[in-house]
Short mmCIF file of N, CA and C in Angstrom, two decimals:
data_model
loop_
_atom_site.label_atom_id
_atom_site.label_comp_id
_atom_site.label_asym_id
_atom_site.label_seq_id
_atom_site.Cartn_x
_atom_site.Cartn_y
_atom_site.Cartn_z
N MET A 163 -61.48 20.11 30.46
CA MET A 163 -60.64 19.08 29.90
C MET A 163 -60.07 19.49 28.54
N GLU A 164 -60.84 20.18 27.75
CA GLU A 164 -60.35 20.60 26.45
C GLU A 164 -59.16 21.54 26.60
N PHE A 165 -59.22 22.37 27.64
CA PHE A 165 -58.12 23.30 27.88
C PHE A 165 -56.83 22.56 28.21
N LEU A 166 -56.92 21.50 29.01
CA LEU A 166 -55.74 20.72 29.37
C LEU A 166 -55.14 20.03 28.14
N GLY A 167 -55.97 19.52 27.28
CA GLY A 167 -55.49 18.89 26.05
C GLY A 167 -54.79 19.89 25.15
N LEU A 168 -55.36 21.07 25.03
CA LEU A 168 -54.75 22.12 24.21
C LEU A 168 -53.43 22.58 24.83
N ALA A 169 -53.39 22.73 26.14
CA ALA A 169 -52.16 23.14 26.82
C ALA A 169 -51.08 22.08 26.63
N TYR A 170 -51.44 20.80 26.75
CA TYR A 170 -50.47 19.72 26.54
C TYR A 170 -49.93 19.75 25.11
N PHE A 171 -50.80 19.96 24.14
CA PHE A 171 -50.40 20.02 22.74
C PHE A 171 -49.43 21.17 22.51
N ILE A 172 -49.73 22.33 23.05
CA ILE A 172 -48.88 23.51 22.85
C ILE A 172 -47.51 23.31 23.51
N ILE A 173 -47.50 22.82 24.73
CA ILE A 173 -46.24 22.58 25.43
C ILE A 173 -45.41 21.52 24.71
N ASN A 174 -46.06 20.48 24.25
CA ASN A 174 -45.38 19.43 23.51
C ASN A 174 -44.80 19.96 22.20
N PHE A 175 -45.55 20.79 21.51
CA PHE A 175 -45.10 21.37 20.24
C PHE A 175 -43.89 22.27 20.46
N ILE A 176 -43.95 23.14 21.45
CA ILE A 176 -42.83 24.04 21.73
C ILE A 176 -41.60 23.24 22.18
N GLY A 177 -41.81 22.23 23.01
CA GLY A 177 -40.70 21.39 23.45
C GLY A 177 -40.05 20.65 22.29
N ALA A 178 -40.86 20.18 21.36
CA ALA A 178 -40.33 19.46 20.19
C ALA A 178 -39.49 20.40 19.33
N ILE A 179 -39.94 21.63 19.15
CA ILE A 179 -39.17 22.60 18.36
C ILE A 179 -37.84 22.91 19.05
N GLU A 180 -37.87 23.07 20.36
CA GLU A 180 -36.64 23.35 21.11
C GLU A 180 -35.66 22.18 21.02
N ILE A 181 -36.15 20.98 21.19
CA ILE A 181 -35.28 19.80 21.12
C ILE A 181 -34.72 19.64 19.71
N ALA A 182 -35.54 19.86 18.71
CA ALA A 182 -35.06 19.74 17.33
C ALA A 182 -33.94 20.74 17.05
N GLY A 183 -34.13 21.98 17.48
CA GLY A 183 -33.09 22.99 17.27
C GLY A 183 -31.81 22.68 18.02
N ASP A 184 -31.94 22.24 19.25
CA ASP A 184 -30.78 21.89 20.06
C ASP A 184 -30.05 20.69 19.48
N ALA A 185 -30.80 19.70 19.04
CA ALA A 185 -30.18 18.50 18.46
C ALA A 185 -29.41 18.86 17.19
N LYS A 186 -29.94 19.75 16.39
CA LYS A 186 -29.26 20.17 15.17
C LYS A 186 -27.93 20.86 15.51
N GLN A 187 -27.91 21.69 16.55
CA GLN A 187 -26.68 22.36 16.96
C GLN A 187 -25.66 21.38 17.50
N ARG A 188 -26.12 20.25 17.97
CA ARG A 188 -25.21 19.24 18.54
C ARG A 188 -24.84 18.16 17.53
N ASN A 189 -25.12 18.40 16.26
CA ASN A 189 -24.79 17.45 15.19
C ASN A 189 -25.55 16.14 15.32
N MET A 190 -26.78 16.22 15.80
CA MET A 190 -27.65 15.06 15.91
C MET A 190 -28.82 15.28 14.94
N SER A 191 -29.63 14.29 14.73
CA SER A 191 -30.75 14.39 13.80
C SER A 191 -31.88 15.21 14.43
N GLY A 192 -31.91 16.50 14.12
CA GLY A 192 -32.91 17.39 14.70
C GLY A 192 -34.33 17.01 14.31
N LEU A 193 -34.51 16.62 13.07
CA LEU A 193 -35.85 16.27 12.59
C LEU A 193 -36.42 15.10 13.38
N TRP A 194 -35.65 14.03 13.52
CA TRP A 194 -36.16 12.83 14.20
C TRP A 194 -36.34 13.06 15.69
N TRP A 195 -35.44 13.81 16.31
CA TRP A 195 -35.61 14.11 17.73
C TRP A 195 -36.85 14.97 17.93
N GLY A 196 -37.08 15.91 17.02
CA GLY A 196 -38.27 16.76 17.12
C GLY A 196 -39.56 15.97 16.95
N ILE A 197 -39.57 15.09 15.96
CA ILE A 197 -40.77 14.26 15.74
C ILE A 197 -41.02 13.35 16.95
N GLY A 198 -39.95 12.72 17.43
CA GLY A 198 -40.10 11.85 18.59
C GLY A 198 -40.58 12.60 19.82
N ALA A 199 -40.03 13.80 20.03
CA ALA A 199 -40.43 14.61 21.18
C ALA A 199 -41.88 15.04 21.07
N PHE A 200 -42.34 15.31 19.86
CA PHE A 200 -43.73 15.72 19.68
C PHE A 200 -44.68 14.55 19.91
N LEU A 201 -44.32 13.39 19.37
CA LEU A 201 -45.22 12.24 19.47
C LEU A 201 -45.22 11.58 20.86
N LEU A 202 -44.04 11.51 21.49
CA LEU A 202 -43.93 10.78 22.75
C LEU A 202 -43.72 11.68 23.96
N GLY A 203 -43.52 12.96 23.73
CA GLY A 203 -43.45 13.94 24.81
C GLY A 203 -42.32 13.75 25.80
N VAL A 204 -42.67 13.74 27.06
CA VAL A 204 -41.71 13.77 28.15
C VAL A 204 -40.74 12.59 28.10
N PHE A 205 -41.16 11.45 27.63
CA PHE A 205 -40.29 10.28 27.58
C PHE A 205 -39.08 10.55 26.68
N VAL A 206 -39.31 11.16 25.53
CA VAL A 206 -38.21 11.47 24.62
C VAL A 206 -37.38 12.63 25.17
N TRP A 207 -38.01 13.57 25.87
CA TRP A 207 -37.27 14.67 26.47
C TRP A 207 -36.22 14.12 27.45
N ILE A 208 -36.63 13.19 28.28
CA ILE A 208 -35.71 12.59 29.26
C ILE A 208 -34.61 11.81 28.55
N LEU A 209 -34.97 11.05 27.53
CA LEU A 209 -33.99 10.29 26.76
C LEU A 209 -32.99 11.23 26.09
N TYR A 210 -33.48 12.31 25.53
CA TYR A 210 -32.60 13.28 24.86
C TYR A 210 -31.60 13.88 25.85
N ILE A 211 -32.05 14.23 27.02
CA ILE A 211 -31.15 14.79 28.03
C ILE A 211 -30.06 13.78 28.39
N ALA A 212 -30.40 12.50 28.39
CA ALA A 212 -29.44 11.47 28.76
C ALA A 212 -28.39 11.21 27.67
N VAL A 213 -28.75 11.36 26.39
CA VAL A 213 -27.84 10.95 25.32
C VAL A 213 -27.28 12.09 24.48
N LYS A 214 -27.63 13.32 24.78
CA LYS A 214 -27.20 14.42 23.91
C LYS A 214 -25.69 14.58 23.88
N LYS A 215 -25.19 14.96 22.71
CA LYS A 215 -23.77 15.17 22.49
C LYS A 215 -23.40 16.61 22.83
N PRO A 216 -22.11 16.88 22.99
CA PRO A 216 -21.72 18.28 23.22
C PRO A 216 -21.93 19.11 21.94
N TYR A 217 -22.01 20.42 22.12
CA TYR A 217 -22.15 21.30 20.96
C TYR A 217 -20.93 21.19 20.06
N LYS A 218 -21.11 21.54 18.78
CA LYS A 218 -20.00 21.49 17.83
C LYS A 218 -18.83 22.33 18.32
N ARG A 219 -19.13 23.51 18.87
CA ARG A 219 -18.07 24.40 19.34
C ARG A 219 -17.32 23.77 20.50
N GLU A 220 -18.03 23.09 21.40
CA GLU A 220 -17.37 22.41 22.52
C GLU A 220 -16.47 21.30 22.02
N GLN A 221 -16.89 20.60 20.98
CA GLN A 221 -16.06 19.54 20.42
C GLN A 221 -14.78 20.12 19.84
N LYS A 222 -14.90 21.24 19.14
CA LYS A 222 -13.74 21.88 18.55
C LYS A 222 -12.79 22.38 19.64
N MET A 223 -13.32 22.99 20.68
CA MET A 223 -12.49 23.48 21.78
C MET A 223 -11.78 22.32 22.47
N SER A 224 -12.46 21.20 22.64
CA SER A 224 -11.86 20.04 23.27
C SER A 224 -10.69 19.53 22.44
N ARG A 225 -10.85 19.47 21.12
CA ARG A 225 -9.75 19.04 20.26
C ARG A 225 -8.58 20.00 20.35
N MET A 226 -8.86 21.31 20.41
CA MET A 226 -7.79 22.30 20.50
C MET A 226 -7.01 22.14 21.81
N ARG A 227 -7.72 21.87 22.91
CA ARG A 227 -7.04 21.64 24.19
C ARG A 227 -6.18 20.39 24.13
N ASP A 228 -6.67 19.35 23.48
CA ASP A 228 -5.90 18.12 23.35
C ASP A 228 -4.63 18.34 22.54
N ILE A 229 -4.74 19.09 21.45
CA ILE A 229 -3.57 19.38 20.62
C ILE A 229 -2.57 20.23 21.39
N ASP A 230 -3.06 21.24 22.12
CA ASP A 230 -2.16 22.07 22.95
C ASP A 230 -1.41 21.21 23.97
N PHE A 231 -2.11 20.28 24.58
CA PHE A 231 -1.49 19.39 25.55
C PHE A 231 -0.41 18.55 24.88
N LEU A 232 -0.68 18.03 23.69
CA LEU A 232 0.31 17.23 22.98
C LEU A 232 1.53 18.06 22.60
N VAL A 233 1.30 19.31 22.20
CA VAL A 233 2.42 20.19 21.85
C VAL A 233 3.32 20.41 23.06
N ARG A 234 2.70 20.65 24.22
CA ARG A 234 3.50 20.86 25.44
C ARG A 234 4.29 19.60 25.81
N LEU A 235 3.67 18.44 25.65
CA LEU A 235 4.40 17.19 25.92
C LEU A 235 5.58 17.02 24.97
N ARG A 236 5.38 17.36 23.71
CA ARG A 236 6.45 17.24 22.72
C ARG A 236 7.58 18.23 23.04
N GLU A 237 7.23 19.46 23.42
CA GLU A 237 8.25 20.47 23.74
C GLU A 237 9.07 20.08 24.96
N ARG A 238 8.46 19.41 25.92
CA ARG A 238 9.18 18.98 27.13
C ARG A 238 10.00 17.71 26.89
N GLY A 239 9.79 17.08 25.76
CA GLY A 239 10.53 15.86 25.46
C GLY A 239 9.90 14.60 26.03
N VAL A 240 8.67 14.71 26.50
CA VAL A 240 7.99 13.55 27.07
C VAL A 240 7.60 12.57 25.97
N ILE A 241 7.21 13.10 24.81
CA ILE A 241 6.88 12.25 23.67
C ILE A 241 7.74 12.67 22.48
N THR A 242 7.96 11.74 21.57
CA THR A 242 8.75 12.02 20.37
C THR A 242 7.86 12.66 19.31
N GLU A 243 8.50 13.12 18.25
CA GLU A 243 7.75 13.72 17.13
C GLU A 243 6.81 12.70 16.49
N ALA A 244 7.26 11.46 16.38
CA ALA A 244 6.42 10.41 15.79
C ALA A 244 5.21 10.14 16.67
N GLU A 245 5.42 10.09 17.98
CA GLU A 245 4.30 9.88 18.90
C GLU A 245 3.32 11.05 18.84
N TYR A 246 3.88 12.25 18.73
CA TYR A 246 3.03 13.45 18.61
C TYR A 246 2.13 13.36 17.38
N GLU A 247 2.71 13.02 16.25
CA GLU A 247 1.93 12.92 15.01
C GLU A 247 0.87 11.82 15.11
N LYS A 248 1.23 10.71 15.73
CA LYS A 248 0.28 9.60 15.89
C LYS A 248 -0.91 10.03 16.75
N HIS A 249 -0.62 10.64 17.89
CA HIS A 249 -1.70 11.07 18.79
C HIS A 249 -2.53 12.20 18.18
N LYS A 250 -1.87 13.07 17.43
CA LYS A 250 -2.59 14.18 16.79
C LYS A 250 -3.61 13.65 15.80
N THR A 251 -3.23 12.67 15.00
CA THR A 251 -4.19 12.10 14.05
C THR A 251 -5.31 11.37 14.78
N GLU A 252 -5.02 10.76 15.92
CA GLU A 252 -6.06 10.08 16.70
C GLU A 252 -7.06 11.09 17.24
N VAL A 253 -6.59 12.26 17.66
CA VAL A 253 -7.49 13.29 18.19
C VAL A 253 -8.46 13.75 17.11
N PHE A 254 -7.96 13.95 15.90
CA PHE A 254 -8.82 14.42 14.82
C PHE A 254 -9.70 13.32 14.25
N ASP A 255 -9.28 12.07 14.33
CA ASP A 255 -10.11 10.97 13.85
C ASP A 255 -11.18 10.59 14.84
N TRP A 256 -10.99 10.94 16.12
CA TRP A 256 -11.92 10.55 17.17
C TRP A 256 -13.28 11.19 16.99
N ILE A 257 -13.33 12.42 16.54
CA ILE A 257 -14.62 13.11 16.43
C ILE A 257 -15.07 13.19 15.00
#
């Protein structure tokens, strides 16, 4: 039984470190996610998987794709320059 307790502690500790590091990369509170994962274990792991945000780089790439799309719409004449500027500021304010 002591071995199982030690194994659970080690797995929980490693999982908490991994979640904390991943949460920090995703612009979330790494410290609190790590503490929660260590104290509550699998329950917080499942919750984290459900609510995690995209990585910072993915957010930046998504904004770049949105701006490229707006530029193409403006070049085709689908939207005016004023509409382009309005939507561009919305894209950058969204994140």
